[in-house]
Short mmCIF file of C-alpha atoms in Angstrom, two decimals:
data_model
loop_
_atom_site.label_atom_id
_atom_site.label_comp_id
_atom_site.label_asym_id
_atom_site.label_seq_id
_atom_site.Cartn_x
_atom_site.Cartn_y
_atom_site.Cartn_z
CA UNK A 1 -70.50 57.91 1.07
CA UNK A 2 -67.33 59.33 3.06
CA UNK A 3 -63.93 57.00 2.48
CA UNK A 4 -63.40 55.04 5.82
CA UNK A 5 -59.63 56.24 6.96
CA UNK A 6 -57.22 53.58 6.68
CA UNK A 7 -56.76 51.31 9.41
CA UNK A 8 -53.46 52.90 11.39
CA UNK A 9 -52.67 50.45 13.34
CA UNK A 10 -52.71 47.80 10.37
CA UNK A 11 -50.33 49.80 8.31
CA UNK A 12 -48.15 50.47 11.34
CA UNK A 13 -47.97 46.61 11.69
CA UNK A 14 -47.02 46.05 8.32
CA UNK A 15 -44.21 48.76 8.60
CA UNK A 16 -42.61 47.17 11.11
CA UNK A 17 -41.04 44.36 8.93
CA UNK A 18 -39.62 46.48 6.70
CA UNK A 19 -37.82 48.41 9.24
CA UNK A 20 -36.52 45.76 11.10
CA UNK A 21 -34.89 44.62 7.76
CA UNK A 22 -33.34 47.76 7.49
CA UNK A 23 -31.96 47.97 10.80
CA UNK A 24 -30.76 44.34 10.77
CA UNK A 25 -28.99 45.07 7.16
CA UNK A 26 -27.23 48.31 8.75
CA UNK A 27 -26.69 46.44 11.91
CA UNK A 28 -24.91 43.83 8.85
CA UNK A 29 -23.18 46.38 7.40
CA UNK A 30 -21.18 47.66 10.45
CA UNK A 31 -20.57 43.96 11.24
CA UNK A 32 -16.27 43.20 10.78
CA UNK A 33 -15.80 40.70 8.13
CA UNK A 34 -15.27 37.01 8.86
CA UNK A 35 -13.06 34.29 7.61
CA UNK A 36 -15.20 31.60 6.70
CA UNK A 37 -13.39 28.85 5.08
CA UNK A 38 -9.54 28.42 4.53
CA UNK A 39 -8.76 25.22 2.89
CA UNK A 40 -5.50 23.95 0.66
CA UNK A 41 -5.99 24.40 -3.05
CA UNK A 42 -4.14 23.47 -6.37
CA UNK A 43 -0.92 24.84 -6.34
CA UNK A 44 -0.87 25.84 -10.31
CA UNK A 45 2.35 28.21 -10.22
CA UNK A 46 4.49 27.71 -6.86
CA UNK A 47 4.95 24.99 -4.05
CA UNK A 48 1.80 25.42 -1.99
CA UNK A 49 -1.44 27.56 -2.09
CA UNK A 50 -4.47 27.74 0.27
CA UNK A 51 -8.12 29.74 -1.10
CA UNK A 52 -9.77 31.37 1.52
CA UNK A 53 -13.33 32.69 1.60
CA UNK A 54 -14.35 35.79 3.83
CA UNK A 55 -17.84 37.00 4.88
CA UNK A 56 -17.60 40.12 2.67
CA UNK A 57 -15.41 41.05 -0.40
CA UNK A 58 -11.93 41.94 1.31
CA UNK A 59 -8.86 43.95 0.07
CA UNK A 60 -6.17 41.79 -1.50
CA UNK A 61 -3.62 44.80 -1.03
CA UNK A 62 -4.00 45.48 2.96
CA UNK A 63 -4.27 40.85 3.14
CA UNK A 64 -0.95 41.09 1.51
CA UNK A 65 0.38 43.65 3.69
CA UNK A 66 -1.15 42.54 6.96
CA UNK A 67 -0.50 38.96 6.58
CA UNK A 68 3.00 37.30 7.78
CA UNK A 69 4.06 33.96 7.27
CA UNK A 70 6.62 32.43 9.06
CA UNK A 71 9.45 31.53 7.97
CA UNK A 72 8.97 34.66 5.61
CA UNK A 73 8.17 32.54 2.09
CA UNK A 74 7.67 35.25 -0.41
CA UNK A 75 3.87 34.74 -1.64
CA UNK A 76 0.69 36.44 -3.26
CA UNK A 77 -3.05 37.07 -2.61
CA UNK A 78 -4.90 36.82 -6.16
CA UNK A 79 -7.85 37.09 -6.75
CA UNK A 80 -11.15 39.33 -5.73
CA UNK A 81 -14.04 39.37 -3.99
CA UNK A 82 -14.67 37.24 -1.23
CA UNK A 83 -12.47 34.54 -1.74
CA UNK A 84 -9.08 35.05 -2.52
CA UNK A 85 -6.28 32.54 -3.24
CA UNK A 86 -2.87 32.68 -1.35
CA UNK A 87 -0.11 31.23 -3.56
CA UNK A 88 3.56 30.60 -2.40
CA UNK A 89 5.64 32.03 -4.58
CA UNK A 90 7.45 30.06 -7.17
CA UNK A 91 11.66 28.36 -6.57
CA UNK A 92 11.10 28.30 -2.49
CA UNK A 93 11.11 25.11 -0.91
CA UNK A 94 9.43 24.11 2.60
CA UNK A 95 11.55 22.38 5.15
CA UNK A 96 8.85 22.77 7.63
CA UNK A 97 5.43 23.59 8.94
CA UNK A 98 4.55 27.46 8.10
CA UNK A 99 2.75 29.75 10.40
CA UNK A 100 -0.03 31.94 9.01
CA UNK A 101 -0.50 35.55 10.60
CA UNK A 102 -4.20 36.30 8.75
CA UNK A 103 -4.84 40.14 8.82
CA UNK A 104 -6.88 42.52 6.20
CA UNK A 105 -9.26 44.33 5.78
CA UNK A 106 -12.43 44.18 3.38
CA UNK A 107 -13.41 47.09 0.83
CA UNK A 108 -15.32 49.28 3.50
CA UNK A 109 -12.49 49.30 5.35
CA UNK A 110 -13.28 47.23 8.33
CA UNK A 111 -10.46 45.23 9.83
CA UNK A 112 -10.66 41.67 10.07
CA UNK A 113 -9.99 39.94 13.39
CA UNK A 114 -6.50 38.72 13.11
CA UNK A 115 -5.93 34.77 13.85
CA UNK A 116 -3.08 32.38 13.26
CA UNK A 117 -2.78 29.08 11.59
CA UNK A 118 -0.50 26.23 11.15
CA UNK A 119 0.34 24.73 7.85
CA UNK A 120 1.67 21.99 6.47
CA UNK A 121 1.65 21.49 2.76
CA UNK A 122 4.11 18.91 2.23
CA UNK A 123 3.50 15.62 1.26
CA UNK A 124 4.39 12.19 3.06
CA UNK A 125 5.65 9.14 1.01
CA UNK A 126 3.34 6.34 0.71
CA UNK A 127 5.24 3.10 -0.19
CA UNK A 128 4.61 -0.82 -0.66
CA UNK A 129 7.11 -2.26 1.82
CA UNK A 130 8.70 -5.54 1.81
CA UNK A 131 8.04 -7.85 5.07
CA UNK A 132 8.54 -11.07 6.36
CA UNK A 133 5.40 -13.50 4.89
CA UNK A 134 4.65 -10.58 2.13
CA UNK A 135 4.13 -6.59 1.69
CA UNK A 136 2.38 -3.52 3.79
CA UNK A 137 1.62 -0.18 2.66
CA UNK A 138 3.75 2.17 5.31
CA UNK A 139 4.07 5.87 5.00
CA UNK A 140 6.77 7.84 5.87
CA UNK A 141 6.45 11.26 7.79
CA UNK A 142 8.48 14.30 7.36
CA UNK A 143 10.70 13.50 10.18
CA UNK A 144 11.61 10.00 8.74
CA UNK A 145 9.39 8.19 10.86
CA UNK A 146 7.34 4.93 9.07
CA UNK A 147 3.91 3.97 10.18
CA UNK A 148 2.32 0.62 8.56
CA UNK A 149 -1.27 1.83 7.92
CA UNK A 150 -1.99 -1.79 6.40
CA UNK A 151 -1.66 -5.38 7.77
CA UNK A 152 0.88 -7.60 5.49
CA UNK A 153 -0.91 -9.26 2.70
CA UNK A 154 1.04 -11.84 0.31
CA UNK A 155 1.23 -9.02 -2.33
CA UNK A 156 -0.03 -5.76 -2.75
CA UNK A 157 0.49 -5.41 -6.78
CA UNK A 158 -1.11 -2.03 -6.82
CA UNK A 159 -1.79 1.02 -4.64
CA UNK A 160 -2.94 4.97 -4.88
CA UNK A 161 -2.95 7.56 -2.46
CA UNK A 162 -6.45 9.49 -2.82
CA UNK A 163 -6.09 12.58 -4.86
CA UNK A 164 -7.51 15.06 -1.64
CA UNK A 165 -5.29 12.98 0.91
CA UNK A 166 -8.46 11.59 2.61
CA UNK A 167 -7.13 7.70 1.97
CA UNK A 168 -5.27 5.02 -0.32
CA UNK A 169 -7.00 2.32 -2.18
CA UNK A 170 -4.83 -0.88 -3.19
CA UNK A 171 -5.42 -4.37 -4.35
CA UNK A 172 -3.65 -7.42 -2.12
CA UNK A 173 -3.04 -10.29 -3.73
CA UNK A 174 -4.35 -13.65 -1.97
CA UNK A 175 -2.75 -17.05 -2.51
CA UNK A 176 -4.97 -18.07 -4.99
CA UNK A 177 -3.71 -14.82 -7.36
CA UNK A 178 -6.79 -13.25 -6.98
CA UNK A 179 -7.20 -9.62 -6.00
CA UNK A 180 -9.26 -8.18 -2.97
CA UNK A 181 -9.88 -3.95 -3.57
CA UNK A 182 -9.22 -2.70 -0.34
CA UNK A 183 -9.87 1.45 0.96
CA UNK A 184 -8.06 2.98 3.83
CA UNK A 185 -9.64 5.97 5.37
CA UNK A 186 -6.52 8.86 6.69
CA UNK A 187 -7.20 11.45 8.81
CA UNK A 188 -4.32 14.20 8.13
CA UNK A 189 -4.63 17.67 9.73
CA UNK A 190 -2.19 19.73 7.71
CA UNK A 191 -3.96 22.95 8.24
CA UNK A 192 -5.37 24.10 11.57
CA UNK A 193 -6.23 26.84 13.72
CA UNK A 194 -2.99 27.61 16.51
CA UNK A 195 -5.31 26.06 19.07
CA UNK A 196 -6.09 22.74 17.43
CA UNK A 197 -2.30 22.48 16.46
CA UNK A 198 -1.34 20.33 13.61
CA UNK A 199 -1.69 16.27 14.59
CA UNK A 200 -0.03 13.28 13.59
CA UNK A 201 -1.28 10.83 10.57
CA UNK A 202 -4.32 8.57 12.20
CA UNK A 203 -5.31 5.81 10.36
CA UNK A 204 -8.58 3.74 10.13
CA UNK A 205 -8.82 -0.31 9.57
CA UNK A 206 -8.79 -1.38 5.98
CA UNK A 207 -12.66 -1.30 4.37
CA UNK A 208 -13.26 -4.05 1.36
CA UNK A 209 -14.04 -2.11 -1.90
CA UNK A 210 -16.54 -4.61 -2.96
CA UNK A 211 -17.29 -8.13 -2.50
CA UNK A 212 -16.32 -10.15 -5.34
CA UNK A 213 -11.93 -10.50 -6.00
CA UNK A 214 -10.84 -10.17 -9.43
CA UNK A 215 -7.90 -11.12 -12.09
CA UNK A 216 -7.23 -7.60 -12.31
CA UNK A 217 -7.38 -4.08 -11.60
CA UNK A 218 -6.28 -0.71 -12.35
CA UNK A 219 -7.05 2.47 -9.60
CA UNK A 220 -6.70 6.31 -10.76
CA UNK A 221 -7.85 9.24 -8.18
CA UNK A 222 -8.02 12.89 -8.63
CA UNK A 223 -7.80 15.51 -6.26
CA UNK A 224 -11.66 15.47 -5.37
CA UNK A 225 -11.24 12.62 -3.89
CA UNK A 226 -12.76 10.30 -5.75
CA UNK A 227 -11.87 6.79 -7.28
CA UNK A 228 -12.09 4.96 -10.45
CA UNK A 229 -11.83 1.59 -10.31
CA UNK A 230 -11.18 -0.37 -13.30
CA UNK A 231 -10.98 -4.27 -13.01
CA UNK A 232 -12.10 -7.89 -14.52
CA UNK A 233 -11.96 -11.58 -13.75
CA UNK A 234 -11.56 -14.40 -15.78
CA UNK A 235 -15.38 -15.79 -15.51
CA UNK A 236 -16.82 -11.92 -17.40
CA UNK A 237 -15.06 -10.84 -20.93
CA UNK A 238 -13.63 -7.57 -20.89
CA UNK A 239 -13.31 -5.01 -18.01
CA UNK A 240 -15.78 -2.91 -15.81
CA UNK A 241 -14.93 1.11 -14.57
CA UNK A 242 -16.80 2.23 -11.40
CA UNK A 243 -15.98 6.14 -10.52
CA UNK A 244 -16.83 6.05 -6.77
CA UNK A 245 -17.20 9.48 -4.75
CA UNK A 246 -16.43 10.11 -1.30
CA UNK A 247 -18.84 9.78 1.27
CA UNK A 248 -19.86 12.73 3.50
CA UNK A 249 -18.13 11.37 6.74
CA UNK A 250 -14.82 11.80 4.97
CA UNK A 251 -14.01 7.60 4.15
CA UNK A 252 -12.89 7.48 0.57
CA UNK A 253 -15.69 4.79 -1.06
CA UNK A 254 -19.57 6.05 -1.16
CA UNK A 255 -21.62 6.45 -3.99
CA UNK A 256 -20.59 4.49 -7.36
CA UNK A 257 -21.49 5.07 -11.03
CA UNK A 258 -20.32 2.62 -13.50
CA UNK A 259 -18.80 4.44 -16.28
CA UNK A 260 -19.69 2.80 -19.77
CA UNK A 261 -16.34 3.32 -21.83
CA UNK A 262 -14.49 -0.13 -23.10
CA UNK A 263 -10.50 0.89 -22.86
CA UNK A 264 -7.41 -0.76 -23.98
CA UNK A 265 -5.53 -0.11 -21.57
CA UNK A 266 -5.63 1.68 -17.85
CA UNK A 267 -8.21 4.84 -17.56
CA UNK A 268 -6.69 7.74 -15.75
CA UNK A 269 -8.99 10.53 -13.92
CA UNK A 270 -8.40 14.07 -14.64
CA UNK A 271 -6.32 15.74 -11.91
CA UNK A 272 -8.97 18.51 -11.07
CA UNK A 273 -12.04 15.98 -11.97
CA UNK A 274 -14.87 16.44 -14.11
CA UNK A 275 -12.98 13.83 -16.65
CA UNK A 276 -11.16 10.89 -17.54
CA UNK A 277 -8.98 9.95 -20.43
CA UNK A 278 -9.51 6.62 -21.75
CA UNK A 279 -7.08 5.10 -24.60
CA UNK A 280 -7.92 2.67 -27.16
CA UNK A 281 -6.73 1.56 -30.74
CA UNK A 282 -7.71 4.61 -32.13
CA UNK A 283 -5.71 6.88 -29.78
CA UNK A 284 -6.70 8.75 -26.62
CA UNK A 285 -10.14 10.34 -26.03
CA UNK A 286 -11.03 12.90 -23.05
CA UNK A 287 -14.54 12.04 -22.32
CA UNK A 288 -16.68 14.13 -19.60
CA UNK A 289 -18.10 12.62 -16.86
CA UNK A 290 -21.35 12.58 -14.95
CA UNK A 291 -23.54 14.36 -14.45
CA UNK A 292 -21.69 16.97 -16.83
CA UNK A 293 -22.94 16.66 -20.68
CA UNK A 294 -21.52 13.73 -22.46
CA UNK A 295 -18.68 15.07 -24.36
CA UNK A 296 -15.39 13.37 -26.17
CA UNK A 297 -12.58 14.84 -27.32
CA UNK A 298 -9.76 12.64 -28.96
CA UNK A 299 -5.77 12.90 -29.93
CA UNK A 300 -5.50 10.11 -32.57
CA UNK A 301 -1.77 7.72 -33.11
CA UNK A 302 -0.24 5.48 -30.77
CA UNK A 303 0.54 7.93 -27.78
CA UNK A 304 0.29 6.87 -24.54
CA UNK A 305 -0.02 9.35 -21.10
CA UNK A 306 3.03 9.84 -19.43
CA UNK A 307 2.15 12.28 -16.82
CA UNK A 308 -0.15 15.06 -15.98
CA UNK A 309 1.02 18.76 -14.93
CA UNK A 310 -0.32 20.34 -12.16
CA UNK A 311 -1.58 23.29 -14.42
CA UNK A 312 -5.30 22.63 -15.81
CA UNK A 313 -5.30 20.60 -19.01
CA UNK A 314 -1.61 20.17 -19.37
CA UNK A 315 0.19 16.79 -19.73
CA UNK A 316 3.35 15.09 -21.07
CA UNK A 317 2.32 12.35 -24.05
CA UNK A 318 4.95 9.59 -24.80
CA UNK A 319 4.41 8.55 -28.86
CA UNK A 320 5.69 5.67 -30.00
CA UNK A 321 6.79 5.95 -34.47
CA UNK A 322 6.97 2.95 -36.69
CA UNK A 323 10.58 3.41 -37.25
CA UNK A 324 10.32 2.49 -33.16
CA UNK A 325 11.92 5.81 -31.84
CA UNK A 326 9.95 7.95 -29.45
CA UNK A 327 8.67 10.98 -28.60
CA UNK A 328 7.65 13.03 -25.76
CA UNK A 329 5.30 15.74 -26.45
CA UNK A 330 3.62 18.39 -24.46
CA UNK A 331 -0.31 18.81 -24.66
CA UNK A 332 -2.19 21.96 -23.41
CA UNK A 333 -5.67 23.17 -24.02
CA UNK A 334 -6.67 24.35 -27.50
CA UNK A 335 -3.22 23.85 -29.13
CA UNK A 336 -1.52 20.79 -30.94
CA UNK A 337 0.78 18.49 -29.07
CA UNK A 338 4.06 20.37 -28.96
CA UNK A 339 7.14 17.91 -29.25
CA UNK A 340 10.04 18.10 -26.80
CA UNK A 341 12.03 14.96 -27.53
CA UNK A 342 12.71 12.31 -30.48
CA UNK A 343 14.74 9.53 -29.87
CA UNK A 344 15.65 5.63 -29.88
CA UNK A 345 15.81 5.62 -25.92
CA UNK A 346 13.03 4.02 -24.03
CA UNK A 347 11.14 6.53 -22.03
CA UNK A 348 10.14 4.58 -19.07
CA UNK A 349 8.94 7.56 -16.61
CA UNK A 350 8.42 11.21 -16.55
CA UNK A 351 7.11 14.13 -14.58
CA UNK A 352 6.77 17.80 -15.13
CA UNK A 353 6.27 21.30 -13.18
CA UNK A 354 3.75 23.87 -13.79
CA UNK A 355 2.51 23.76 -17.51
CA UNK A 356 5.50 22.08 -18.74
CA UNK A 357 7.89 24.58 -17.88
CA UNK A 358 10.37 21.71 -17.00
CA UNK A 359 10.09 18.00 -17.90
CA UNK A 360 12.12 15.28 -16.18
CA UNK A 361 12.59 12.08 -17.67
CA UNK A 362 13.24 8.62 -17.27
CA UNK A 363 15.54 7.12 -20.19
CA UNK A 364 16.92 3.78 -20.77
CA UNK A 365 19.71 2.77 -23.55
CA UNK A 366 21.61 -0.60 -24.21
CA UNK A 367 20.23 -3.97 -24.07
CA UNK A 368 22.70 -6.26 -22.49
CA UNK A 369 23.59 -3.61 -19.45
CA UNK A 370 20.90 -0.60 -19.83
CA UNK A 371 22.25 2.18 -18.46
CA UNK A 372 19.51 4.59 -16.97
CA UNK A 373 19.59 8.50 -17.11
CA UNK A 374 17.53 11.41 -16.41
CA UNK A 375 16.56 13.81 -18.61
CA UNK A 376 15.45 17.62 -17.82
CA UNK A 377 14.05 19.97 -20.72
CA UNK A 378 12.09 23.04 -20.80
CA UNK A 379 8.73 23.93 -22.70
CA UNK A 380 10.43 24.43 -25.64
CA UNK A 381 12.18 20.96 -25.70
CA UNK A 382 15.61 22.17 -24.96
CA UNK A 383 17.71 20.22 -23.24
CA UNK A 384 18.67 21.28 -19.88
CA UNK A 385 20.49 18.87 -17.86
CA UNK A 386 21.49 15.24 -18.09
CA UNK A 387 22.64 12.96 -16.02
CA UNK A 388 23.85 9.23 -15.74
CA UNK A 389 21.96 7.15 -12.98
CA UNK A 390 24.79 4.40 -12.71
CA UNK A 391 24.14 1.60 -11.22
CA UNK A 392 20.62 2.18 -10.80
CA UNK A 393 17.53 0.57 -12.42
CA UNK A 394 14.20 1.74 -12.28
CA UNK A 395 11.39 -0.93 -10.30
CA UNK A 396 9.30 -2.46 -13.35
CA UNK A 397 6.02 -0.78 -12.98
CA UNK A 398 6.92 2.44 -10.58
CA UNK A 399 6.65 6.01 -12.31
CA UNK A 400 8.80 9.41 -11.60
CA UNK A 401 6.82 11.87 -9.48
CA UNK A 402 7.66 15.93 -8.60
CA UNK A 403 7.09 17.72 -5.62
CA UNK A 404 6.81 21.32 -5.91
CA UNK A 405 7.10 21.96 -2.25
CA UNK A 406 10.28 20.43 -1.38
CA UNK A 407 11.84 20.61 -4.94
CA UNK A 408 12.30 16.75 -5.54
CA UNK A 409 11.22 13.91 -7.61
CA UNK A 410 10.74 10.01 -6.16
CA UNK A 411 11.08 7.17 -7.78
CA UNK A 412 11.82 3.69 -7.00
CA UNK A 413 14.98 2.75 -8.35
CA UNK A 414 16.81 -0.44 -7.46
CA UNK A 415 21.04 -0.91 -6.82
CA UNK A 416 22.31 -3.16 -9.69
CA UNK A 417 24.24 -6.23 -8.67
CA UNK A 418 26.63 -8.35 -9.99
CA UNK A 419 25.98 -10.70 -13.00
CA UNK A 420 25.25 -14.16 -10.87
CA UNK A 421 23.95 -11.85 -7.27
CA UNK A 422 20.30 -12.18 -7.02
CA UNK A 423 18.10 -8.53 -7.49
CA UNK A 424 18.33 -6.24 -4.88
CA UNK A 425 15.26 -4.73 -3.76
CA UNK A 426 13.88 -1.43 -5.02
CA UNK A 427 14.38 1.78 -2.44
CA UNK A 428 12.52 5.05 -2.44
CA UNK A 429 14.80 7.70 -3.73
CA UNK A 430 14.36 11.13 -3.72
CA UNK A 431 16.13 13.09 -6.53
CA UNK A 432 16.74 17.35 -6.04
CA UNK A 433 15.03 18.57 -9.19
CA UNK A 434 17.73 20.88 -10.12
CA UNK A 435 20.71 19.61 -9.06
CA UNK A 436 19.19 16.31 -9.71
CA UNK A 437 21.18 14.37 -6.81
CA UNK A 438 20.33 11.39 -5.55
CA UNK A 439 19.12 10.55 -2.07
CA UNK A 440 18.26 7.18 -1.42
CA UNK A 441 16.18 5.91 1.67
CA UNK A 442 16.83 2.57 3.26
CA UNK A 443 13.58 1.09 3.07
CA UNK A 444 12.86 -2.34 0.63
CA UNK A 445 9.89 -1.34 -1.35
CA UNK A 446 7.92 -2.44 -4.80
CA UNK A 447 6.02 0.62 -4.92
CA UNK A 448 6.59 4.76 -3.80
CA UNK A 449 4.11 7.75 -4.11
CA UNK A 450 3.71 11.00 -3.05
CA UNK A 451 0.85 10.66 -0.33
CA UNK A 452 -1.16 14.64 -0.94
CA UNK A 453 -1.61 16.75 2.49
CA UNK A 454 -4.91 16.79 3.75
#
């Protein structure tokens, strides 16, 4: 029996998928690439960086020679592929809003469409304020301008700026002592296209962060945005740590997870997430959180987390020795914690830059009139500046905090009075990192923080 011919107009059907494929991934091809996402990232090494992510794997040589940003900060594209980081170089500072020229090209040589963008990386200063009939969380703007973004409660004994800008979260105190966990929702635009333009700080009402008020409580955020909440009343033994994760319409509380660790003291979130650091009697421990694999890594003596650097993994440890001196130590991935300083001072705040490279601290010596200095030292623990902070004392409670963009550290500190004057309040004082001057601001406050762009 003769083999029926095959069906033409069948296979001629079936063809015609396939070639439209190939067309459409030619047509692809000859397509310019795209910017698709430009965002603000960790700065690791400098005072700002932004990552970008492109339609196609682009050039990093002609983005660094095409791009111009204004005023002319010296900077780098790292990275490959299609998404690239651009990273301020390190030592600038930023005394205002930068302009981004983008321009490149990707690896087949195809230009991408040039566009400009505005960009902010600077931080504002969040601060508990004092008021008549209590406290209110303000924030102050680059040009010195203070806007209340909370009404006055009797006390506000705690507050934290969200890690990705997106909010604070703070505790007022009502006037039966109790505490009410309150999030406020902050819409900064500190990176925009020259069309939208860059807007000012807008603020949504205060949301309750659960129903209940408690004794206590103890807030940590990391730069994903989300928020541990660690608190207790007097009714329930013990303490209870919710990590709560941002919700997709961009307010700071959504989904929580209760966290099962038992601490001894306050539970801090990793800077870039995934972890939290929990102390008890038997030292500190590093233990994963969901949904990665349960996982605990601990440093054992009585050491206590001073401050975290903004490099990956990297933090400064204060230990306390029986002989009751102190130490400061540097940790870092993979290695043993390096020590910087030994003394009989009391180390009551510290920051640091980069992975340590410099370490600012907090000292205080003398009992009847402690006098209160800064320190500055290097990786290696030597000593690199000093300096006597007379009549200054540091608000109980308040930490030291660096800025990378502007070169400065803030603190609380408060004027010292005479022997029978009543305690002046605490200001917010900004401190130049290097020549480590003092600028106070004339604002009574309890509490001041670096509020992150968003």
């Amino acid at each position: 029996m003769p083999i029926a011919p095959p069906h033409r107009p069948l296979l001629a059907a079936l063809a015609v998928p396939a070639v439209l494929a190939v067309i459409q991934q030619q047509l692809l091809l000859r397509l310019p690439p795209r910017l698709e996402g430009l965002g603000n990232a960790p700065a690791s090494s400098g005072p700002a960086a932004l990552q970008a992510r492109f339609s196609r794997p682009m050039d990093p040589a002609s983005l660094q020679s095409g791009s111009r940003l204004d005023p002319p900060l010296a900077h780098r594209w790292l990275g490959s592929g299609d998404s690239l980081l651009l990273s301020l170089a390190e030592g600038q500072t930023l005394r205002q809003p930068l302009q981004l020229d983008l321009s490149g090209r990707d690896r087949r040589g195809l230009a991408l469409p040039a566009s400009r963008w505005l960009w902010d990386p600077r931080p504002r200063l969040l601060a508990v304020v004092s008021q008549p009939g209590g406290e209110q969380l303000q924030v102050r703007d680059h040009d010195g301008r203070w806007t209340p973004i909370s009404p006055v409660w009797p006390a506000i004994p705690v507050a934290v700026p969200l890690g990705d800008g997106s909010g604070v979260a703070a505790a007022s105190r009502d006037p039966s002592g109790q505490l009410r966990l309150w999030t406020i929702a902050l819409r900064q635009r500190n990176l925009a296209s020259q069309d939208q333009g860059l807007v000012t700080l807008q603020v949504e009402p205060p949301q309750p962060l659960g129903d209940p008020a408690v004794t206590f409580a103890h807030l940590s955020s990391n730069r994903r945005g989300e928020l541990l909440v660690q608190s207790g009343s007097l009714e329930e033994a013990g303490s209870t740590a919710l990590l709560l994760r941002p919700r997709g319409d961009g307010r700071p509380q959504g989904r929580s997870r209760p966290l099962p660790w038992q601490a001894s003291g306050p539970m801090l979130l990793l800077p870039g997430g995934g972890a939290v650091v929990v102390p008890d009697t038997d030292g500190l421990h590093l233990e994963t959180l969901p949904p990665r694999p349960p996982r605990r890594q601990t440093l054992p003596g009585s050491r206590d987390l001073s401050s975290f650097c903004p490099q990956a993994g990297r933090a400064v440890l204060l230990r306390h020795w029986p002989d009751f001196r102190r130490s400061l130590e540097l940790v870092e991935p993979g290695r043993a914690p390096q020590q910087l300083w030994l003394g009989s001072q009391a180390v009551v705040a510290s920051a640091c830059s980069r992975g340590g490279e410099r370490v600012w601290a907090l000292l205080v010596e003398g009992r009847g009139e402690p006098e209160l200095s800064i320190l500055v030292l290097d990786r290696r623990g030597t000593e690199l500046a000093r300096r006597r902070l007379e009549g200054w004392e540091l608000e109980p409670g308040t930490g030291l905090q660096y800025d990378p963009s502007s070169e400065q550290l803030l603190a609380a500190l408060r004027p010292l009075g005479g022997i029978d004057a009543p305690p002046a309040p605490a200001q917010p004082v900004l401190i130049d990192a290097a020549s480590l001057e003092l600028r106070p601001l004339p604002r009574p406050v309890s509490q001041v923080q670096w509020l992150p762009a968003g």
